[in-house]
Structure formats: C-alpha cells, structure tokens
CSV table of C-alpha atoms and ligand atoms in Angstrom, one decimal:
chain,number,residue,atom,x,y,z
A,1,MET,CA,20.6,-4.4,16.2
A,2,ASP,CA,21.2,-2.8,13.0
A,3,GLN,CA,20.2,-2.8,9.2
A,4,ALA,CA,22.2,-5.5,8.4
A,5,ARG,CA,20.7,-8.0,11.0
A,6,TRP,CA,17.2,-6.8,9.8
A,7,THR,CA,18.1,-7.6,6.2
A,8,GLU,CA,19.7,-11.0,7.2
A,9,VAL,CA,16.4,-12.1,9.0
A,10,ASP,CA,14.2,-10.7,6.2
A,11,ARG,CA,16.5,-13.1,4.0
A,12,TYR,CA,15.6,-15.9,6.3
A,13,PHE,CA,12.0,-15.6,6.3
A,14,ASP,CA,11.9,-14.9,2.6
A,15,ASP,CA,13.7,-17.9,1.7
A,16,LEU,CA,11.1,-20.1,3.9
A,17,LEU,CA,7.8,-17.6,3.0
A,18,VAL,CA,8.4,-16.2,-0.1
A,19,PRO,CA,9.1,-18.4,-3.0
A,20,ALA,CA,11.2,-17.6,-5.8
A,21,ASP,CA,9.2,-15.6,-8.3
A,22,PRO,CA,10.2,-14.7,-11.9
A,23,VAL,CA,7.1,-12.3,-12.5
A,24,LEU,CA,8.0,-10.2,-9.1
A,25,ASP,CA,11.5,-10.4,-9.9
A,26,ALA,CA,11.0,-8.9,-13.5
A,27,ALA,CA,8.6,-6.4,-12.2
A,28,LEU,CA,11.2,-5.1,-9.9
A,29,ALA,CA,14.2,-5.2,-12.5
A,30,ASP,CA,12.0,-3.6,-15.2
A,31,SER,CA,10.8,-0.7,-12.4
A,32,ALA,CA,14.5,-0.2,-11.8
A,33,ALA,CA,15.7,0.0,-15.5
A,34,ALA,CA,12.8,2.5,-16.3
A,35,GLY,CA,14.5,4.8,-13.4
A,36,LEU,CA,11.6,4.5,-10.8
A,37,PRO,CA,12.6,5.0,-7.2
A,38,THR,CA,13.2,1.7,-5.5
A,39,ILE,CA,10.8,2.5,-2.7
A,40,GLN,CA,8.2,-0.3,-3.1
A,41,ILE,CA,7.5,-2.5,0.0
A,42,SER,CA,10.0,-5.5,0.8
A,43,PRO,CA,9.0,-9.1,-0.2
A,44,SER,CA,8.0,-10.2,3.4
A,45,GLN,CA,5.6,-6.6,3.4
A,46,GLY,CA,4.3,-8.0,0.2
A,47,LYS,CA,3.7,-11.4,1.4
A,48,PHE,CA,2.0,-9.8,4.6
A,49,LEU,CA,-0.4,-7.7,2.5
A,50,HIS,CA,-1.2,-10.8,0.5
A,51,VAL,CA,-2.0,-12.7,3.7
A,52,LEU,CA,-4.3,-9.8,4.7
A,53,ALA,CA,-6.2,-9.7,1.4
A,54,VAL,CA,-6.7,-13.6,1.8
A,55,LEU,CA,-7.9,-12.9,5.3
A,56,VAL,CA,-10.5,-10.5,4.6
A,57,GLY,CA,-11.5,-12.3,1.5
A,58,ALA,CA,-11.2,-9.6,-0.5
A,59,ARG,CA,-13.2,-9.1,-3.9
A,60,HIS,CA,-12.6,-5.4,-4.1
A,61,ILE,CA,-9.3,-3.8,-3.4
A,62,LEU,CA,-8.2,-0.4,-3.8
A,63,GLU,CA,-4.6,0.9,-3.7
A,64,ILE,CA,-3.5,4.6,-3.6
A,65,GLY,CA,0.3,4.9,-4.8
A,66,THR,CA,1.1,2.1,-7.6
A,67,LEU,CA,4.8,2.6,-8.5
A,68,GLY,CA,5.7,-0.2,-10.7
A,69,GLY,CA,2.7,-2.4,-9.4
A,70,TYR,CA,4.9,-4.6,-7.2
A,71,SER,CA,2.4,-4.2,-4.2
A,72,THR,CA,-0.4,-4.2,-6.7
A,73,ILE,CA,0.7,-7.8,-7.8
A,74,TRP,CA,0.8,-8.9,-4.3
A,75,LEU,CA,-2.4,-7.9,-3.5
A,76,ALA,CA,-4.0,-8.6,-6.4
A,77,ARG,CA,-3.0,-12.3,-6.0
A,78,GLY,CA,-4.9,-12.3,-3.1
A,79,LEU,CA,-8.2,-11.6,-4.5
A,80,SER,CA,-10.9,-14.0,-4.1
A,81,ALA,CA,-12.5,-15.5,-7.3
A,82,GLY,CA,-13.8,-12.9,-9.6
A,83,GLY,CA,-12.3,-9.9,-7.6
A,84,ARG,CA,-11.2,-6.7,-8.6
A,85,LEU,CA,-8.5,-4.0,-7.9
A,86,VAL,CA,-8.0,-0.7,-8.8
A,87,THR,CA,-4.7,1.1,-8.3
A,88,LEU,CA,-4.4,4.9,-8.4
A,89,GLU,CA,-1.1,6.6,-9.7
A,90,ALA,CA,-0.3,10.2,-10.5
A,91,GLN,CA,2.8,9.7,-12.7
A,92,GLU,CA,2.2,8.4,-16.3
A,93,ARG,CA,5.7,6.7,-16.5
A,94,HIS,CA,5.0,4.7,-13.1
A,95,ALA,CA,1.5,3.7,-14.4
A,96,ARG,CA,3.1,2.6,-17.9
A,97,VAL,CA,5.6,0.5,-16.4
A,98,ALA,CA,3.0,-0.9,-13.6
A,99,LYS,CA,0.6,-1.8,-16.4
A,100,ALA,CA,3.3,-3.9,-18.2
A,101,ASN,CA,4.3,-5.7,-14.8
A,102,ILE,CA,0.8,-6.4,-14.0
A,103,ALA,CA,0.2,-7.8,-17.5
A,104,ARG,CA,3.3,-10.0,-17.5
A,105,ALA,CA,1.7,-11.3,-14.1
A,106,GLY,CA,-1.6,-12.1,-16.0
A,107,LEU,CA,-3.6,-9.7,-14.0
A,108,SER,CA,-4.6,-7.5,-16.4
A,109,ASP,CA,-8.2,-8.6,-16.4
A,110,MET,CA,-8.3,-8.1,-12.8
A,111,VAL,CA,-6.5,-4.8,-12.4
A,112,GLU,CA,-7.3,-1.2,-13.4
A,113,VAL,CA,-4.7,1.2,-13.1
A,114,ARG,CA,-5.9,4.8,-13.1
A,115,LEU,CA,-4.0,7.6,-13.9
A,116,GLY,CA,-4.2,11.1,-12.0
A,117,PRO,CA,-3.6,12.7,-8.8
A,118,ALA,CA,-5.6,10.5,-6.2
A,119,LEU,CA,-7.3,13.5,-5.0
A,120,GLU,CA,-8.7,14.0,-8.4
A,121,THR,CA,-9.7,10.4,-9.3
A,122,LEU,CA,-10.8,9.3,-5.7
A,123,PRO,CA,-14.1,11.9,-6.0
A,124,ILE,CA,-14.4,10.3,-9.6
A,125,LEU,CA,-14.3,6.6,-8.1
A,126,ALA,CA,-16.5,7.4,-5.1
A,127,GLY,CA,-19.1,8.8,-7.8
A,128,GLU,CA,-19.5,5.5,-9.8
A,129,LYS,CA,-21.6,2.7,-8.8
A,130,ARG,CA,-19.6,0.0,-7.6
A,131,PRO,CA,-19.5,-2.4,-4.5
A,132,PRO,CA,-17.5,-0.7,-1.3
A,133,PHE,CA,-13.9,-2.0,-0.9
A,134,ASP,CA,-13.0,-4.9,1.3
A,135,LEU,CA,-9.3,-3.8,1.4
A,136,ILE,CA,-7.6,-0.4,0.9
A,137,PHE,CA,-3.8,0.1,0.9
A,138,ILE,CA,-2.6,3.7,1.1
A,139,ASP,CA,1.0,4.2,0.0
A,140,ALA,CA,1.3,7.6,-2.1
A,141,ASP,CA,2.5,11.1,-1.4
A,142,LYS,CA,2.8,11.2,2.6
A,143,PRO,CA,1.5,14.7,3.4
A,144,ALA,CA,-2.0,13.7,1.8
A,145,THR,CA,-2.2,10.4,4.0
A,146,ALA,CA,-4.8,11.9,6.2
A,147,ASP,CA,-7.2,12.8,3.0
A,148,TYR,CA,-6.7,9.7,1.6
A,149,PHE,CA,-7.9,8.1,4.8
A,150,ASN,CA,-10.8,10.0,5.0
A,151,TRP,CA,-11.7,8.8,1.3
A,152,ALA,CA,-10.8,5.4,2.2
A,153,VAL,CA,-13.2,5.2,5.3
A,154,SER,CA,-16.1,6.3,3.0
A,155,LEU,CA,-15.3,4.0,0.2
A,156,ALA,CA,-14.8,0.9,2.4
A,157,ARG,CA,-17.4,-1.7,3.3
A,158,PRO,CA,-18.3,-2.3,7.2
A,159,GLY,CA,-15.8,-4.5,8.3
A,160,GLY,CA,-13.5,-3.3,5.6
A,161,LEU,CA,-9.6,-2.9,6.4
A,162,ILE,CA,-7.4,0.0,5.5
A,163,VAL,CA,-3.5,-0.4,5.7
A,164,VAL,CA,-1.4,2.6,5.7
A,165,ASP,CA,2.4,2.1,4.7
A,166,ASN,CA,5.3,4.4,6.3
A,167,VAL,CA,3.8,5.5,9.2
A,168,VAL,CA,6.9,5.6,11.2
A,169,ARG,CA,9.5,7.0,9.1
A,170,LYS,CA,12.5,6.0,10.9
A,171,GLY,CA,11.0,6.8,14.3
A,172,GLY,CA,10.3,10.5,13.0
A,173,VAL,CA,6.6,10.3,13.5
A,174,ALA,CA,7.2,10.6,17.4
A,175,ASP,CA,8.8,14.2,16.7
A,176,ALA,CA,6.2,16.8,17.2
A,177,ALA,CA,8.6,19.5,16.4
A,178,SER,CA,9.9,17.9,12.7
A,179,GLN,CA,9.7,20.4,9.9
A,180,GLU,CA,9.4,17.4,7.3
A,181,PRO,CA,6.4,17.4,5.2
A,182,GLU,CA,6.3,13.4,5.5
A,183,ILE,CA,6.4,13.6,9.1
A,184,ILE,CA,4.0,16.2,9.6
A,185,GLY,CA,1.8,14.4,7.1
A,186,MET,CA,1.9,11.3,9.1
A,187,ARG,CA,1.4,13.2,12.4
A,188,ARG,CA,-1.8,14.6,10.6
A,189,PHE,CA,-3.0,11.2,9.5
A,190,ALA,CA,-2.2,9.6,12.9
A,191,ALA,CA,-4.6,12.2,14.7
A,192,THR,CA,-7.2,11.9,12.2
A,193,MET,CA,-7.3,8.2,12.3
A,194,ALA,CA,-7.3,8.2,16.3
A,195,ALA,CA,-10.2,10.7,16.2
A,196,ASP,CA,-12.6,8.7,13.8
A,197,LYS,CA,-15.1,7.0,15.4
A,198,ARG,CA,-16.2,5.1,12.5
A,199,VAL,CA,-13.0,2.8,12.8
A,200,THR,CA,-10.8,0.9,15.2
A,201,ALA,CA,-7.2,1.2,14.7
A,202,ALA,CA,-3.5,0.3,15.5
A,203,ALA,CA,0.2,1.1,14.5
A,204,LEU,CA,2.9,-1.3,14.4
A,205,GLN,CA,6.5,-0.4,14.0
A,206,THR,CA,8.6,-2.6,11.6
A,207,VAL,CA,12.3,-3.4,10.7
A,208,GLY,CA,13.5,-5.3,7.7
A,209,SER,CA,15.3,-4.9,4.7
A,210,LYS,CA,13.6,-1.4,3.9
A,211,GLY,CA,14.9,-0.2,7.3
A,212,TYR,CA,12.8,1.2,10.1
A,213,ASP,CA,9.1,2.1,9.6
A,214,GLY,CA,5.7,0.8,10.2
A,215,PHE,CA,2.0,0.2,9.2
A,216,ALA,CA,-1.1,1.4,10.3
A,217,VAL,CA,-4.2,-0.8,10.4
A,218,ALA,CA,-8.1,0.4,10.7
A,219,VAL,CA,-11.1,-1.6,10.5
A,220,VAL,CA,-14.4,0.1,9.6
A,221,LYS,CA,-16.7,-0.7,12.6
A,222,LYS,CA,-19.9,-2.7,11.6
A,223,GLN,CA,-22.7,-0.7,13.4
B,301,SAH,N1,2.7,0.7,-3.4
B,301,SAH,C1,4.2,0.9,-4.2
B,301,SAH,C2,4.9,2.2,-3.7
B,301,SAH,C3,4.3,3.3,-4.0
B,301,SAH,S1,5.4,4.8,-4.0
B,301,SAH,C4,4.6,-0.5,-3.9
B,301,SAH,O1,5.0,-0.9,-2.6
B,301,SAH,O2,5.1,-1.1,-4.6
B,301,SAH,C5,4.4,6.1,-4.1
B,301,SAH,C6,3.7,6.3,-5.3
B,301,SAH,O3,2.7,7.2,-5.1
B,301,SAH,C7,4.7,6.8,-6.4
B,301,SAH,O4,4.5,6.1,-7.7
B,301,SAH,C8,4.1,8.3,-6.9
B,301,SAH,O5,4.3,8.4,-8.1
B,301,SAH,C9,2.6,8.1,-6.3
B,301,SAH,N2,1.9,9.2,-6.0
B,301,SAH,C10,2.5,10.4,-5.4
B,301,SAH,N3,1.5,11.5,-5.4
B,301,SAH,C11,0.4,10.8,-5.7
B,301,SAH,C12,-0.9,11.4,-5.9
B,301,SAH,N4,-1.2,12.6,-5.7
B,301,SAH,N5,-1.9,10.6,-6.3
B,301,SAH,C13,-1.6,9.3,-6.7
B,301,SAH,N6,-0.4,8.8,-6.6
B,301,SAH,C14,0.8,9.4,-6.2
B,302,DHB,C1,9.6,6.1,0.7
B,302,DHB,C2,9.3,4.6,1.2
B,302,DHB,C3,7.9,4.2,0.8
B,302,DHB,O1,7.3,2.9,1.0
B,302,DHB,C4,6.9,5.0,0.1
B,302,DHB,O2,5.8,4.6,-0.1
B,302,DHB,C5,7.7,6.4,-0.2
B,302,DHB,C6,8.9,6.7,0.1
B,302,DHB,C7,11.0,6.2,1.1
B,302,DHB,O3,11.9,5.4,1.8
B,302,DHB,O4,11.3,7.6,1.0
B,303,MG,MG1,5.5,2.8,0.6
C-alpha cells in the first residue's frame, strides 16, 4: 500500500462523487499561480467537509486558516439558506487570492475573510454580538492548534462540531520524542481535546492524494 494506490483510489471516488467544477479548478490554478503552497485539503476531503456542513445544517461556520479559499468554498457551499462563513487568515497575499476565488464562486455575500493572526482576530470575534458557530474547521499553524481548539469550544453552539485537519502528520503524532514543532503542537492539541469535559471527540487516520494524515472531530456536549 503506497501513495500511488492512495491517489488512484481518491481519483476513483472523485470521479464518482466530486463533479468536474471549473470554479474549484480555477481556485487551485490561481492559488498555485500566485505561489501559495499547495497544502489545501484534497477534493474528497473537501466533499467530506461539505457533507459535514450539510449534516449539521450549518448557518454559521468558522474556519481558521484560509489559504486560497479552497476549503472555504467547499464549506460555504454547504451552508443552509441565509448562512454565513467567517474565515481567518494571517497572510495578506493568501487572503487576497482567497477573496478572488470566493468571488468567482459567487460566495462573497456569504463569506467574510478576516486578515490577521487568528490569536488576535479570535478574541475580537468573541467580543462581537453574533450567534455561536454550528461548525468550526481548524487548519492553520499547527503549534497553536490547542489554542484554536479552546477558542472553538467557547465559540461553538451546544451540539456544534469542531473539525481539525492534519492531526496525524504521517504518523508523527504518536512519537512522544518528536522535536518537530508541528508534532509537538498536535500532541498538545490531542491532550487538550482529550481532557476537555465540554466535548466528546474522536480522531481518524486518513490516506489519499494528500498522503497520510487525519482529522479530529469534537462535538460540544448539549448539557
Ligand atoms: N484550509 C485551507 C488550507 C490552510 S493552510 C484549505 O484546505 O484550503 C494554512 C493557512 O493558515 C495558511 O494560509 C497560513 O497562512 C494560515 N495561517 C498560518 N498561521 C496563521 C495564524 N496565526 N492565523 C491565521 N492564519 C494562519
Ligand atoms: C501541510 C498540510 C496541511 O493540510 C496544512 O494545513 C498545513 C501544512 C503540509 O503538508 O505541510
Ligand atoms: Mg490542512
């Protein structure tokens, strides 16, 4: 079992489940042309997030880590009528490319891209009068993931869903001796999530066109 097989299987499912989509293709092409790193979620992962947004009947979605807006478009297309998505991005260039991609997708009225380091924009967001979020997708700088998770729990509604990308890092997350800041960050996040009595949570390993990684999901308890 290797990368070629994982990519082949993603292609098989994408052919069945992810219709050809000029808007998403253009978002990827323009992101690459602008020199953004190609670290966005895969098409099947995008469809998966879209299904989750539909499942929770999301009217309010928060994303931490926009890049070129690829995952943003998948999530925003899963909003229910009148829904809104806020996405947080630290890099001005990434935010600019994302805004253009979101506009081409016809989603500018539903999506707000907020520029700034998320640990600065999250407290501002929390101070605003706005409904709690139904779905929060965390996919920014990995060392701060535990901090984003704590913000997410306080910003989500009871029953709200928190999804975290890149929690496995090619299996590195199981290495307690790792010196990589990303692995150390994901281990701190996993311990934080596990200890948080306000959520019930799971983590799942994935393989596919983007390699070997995984998602964590946590639902905020209702009582
Ligand atoms: N969710 C995107 C990929 C995000 S890549 C997708 O799948 O399509 C991670 C993004 O987080 C990058 O654009 C990076 O600039 C951004 N980022 C890094 N540190 C950040 C911070 N402190 N606050 C907000 N965004 C940050
Ligand atoms: C990488 C992948 C991601 O999905 C991400 O959000 C950040 C980095 C990577 O492959 O390095
Ligand atoms: Mg990611």
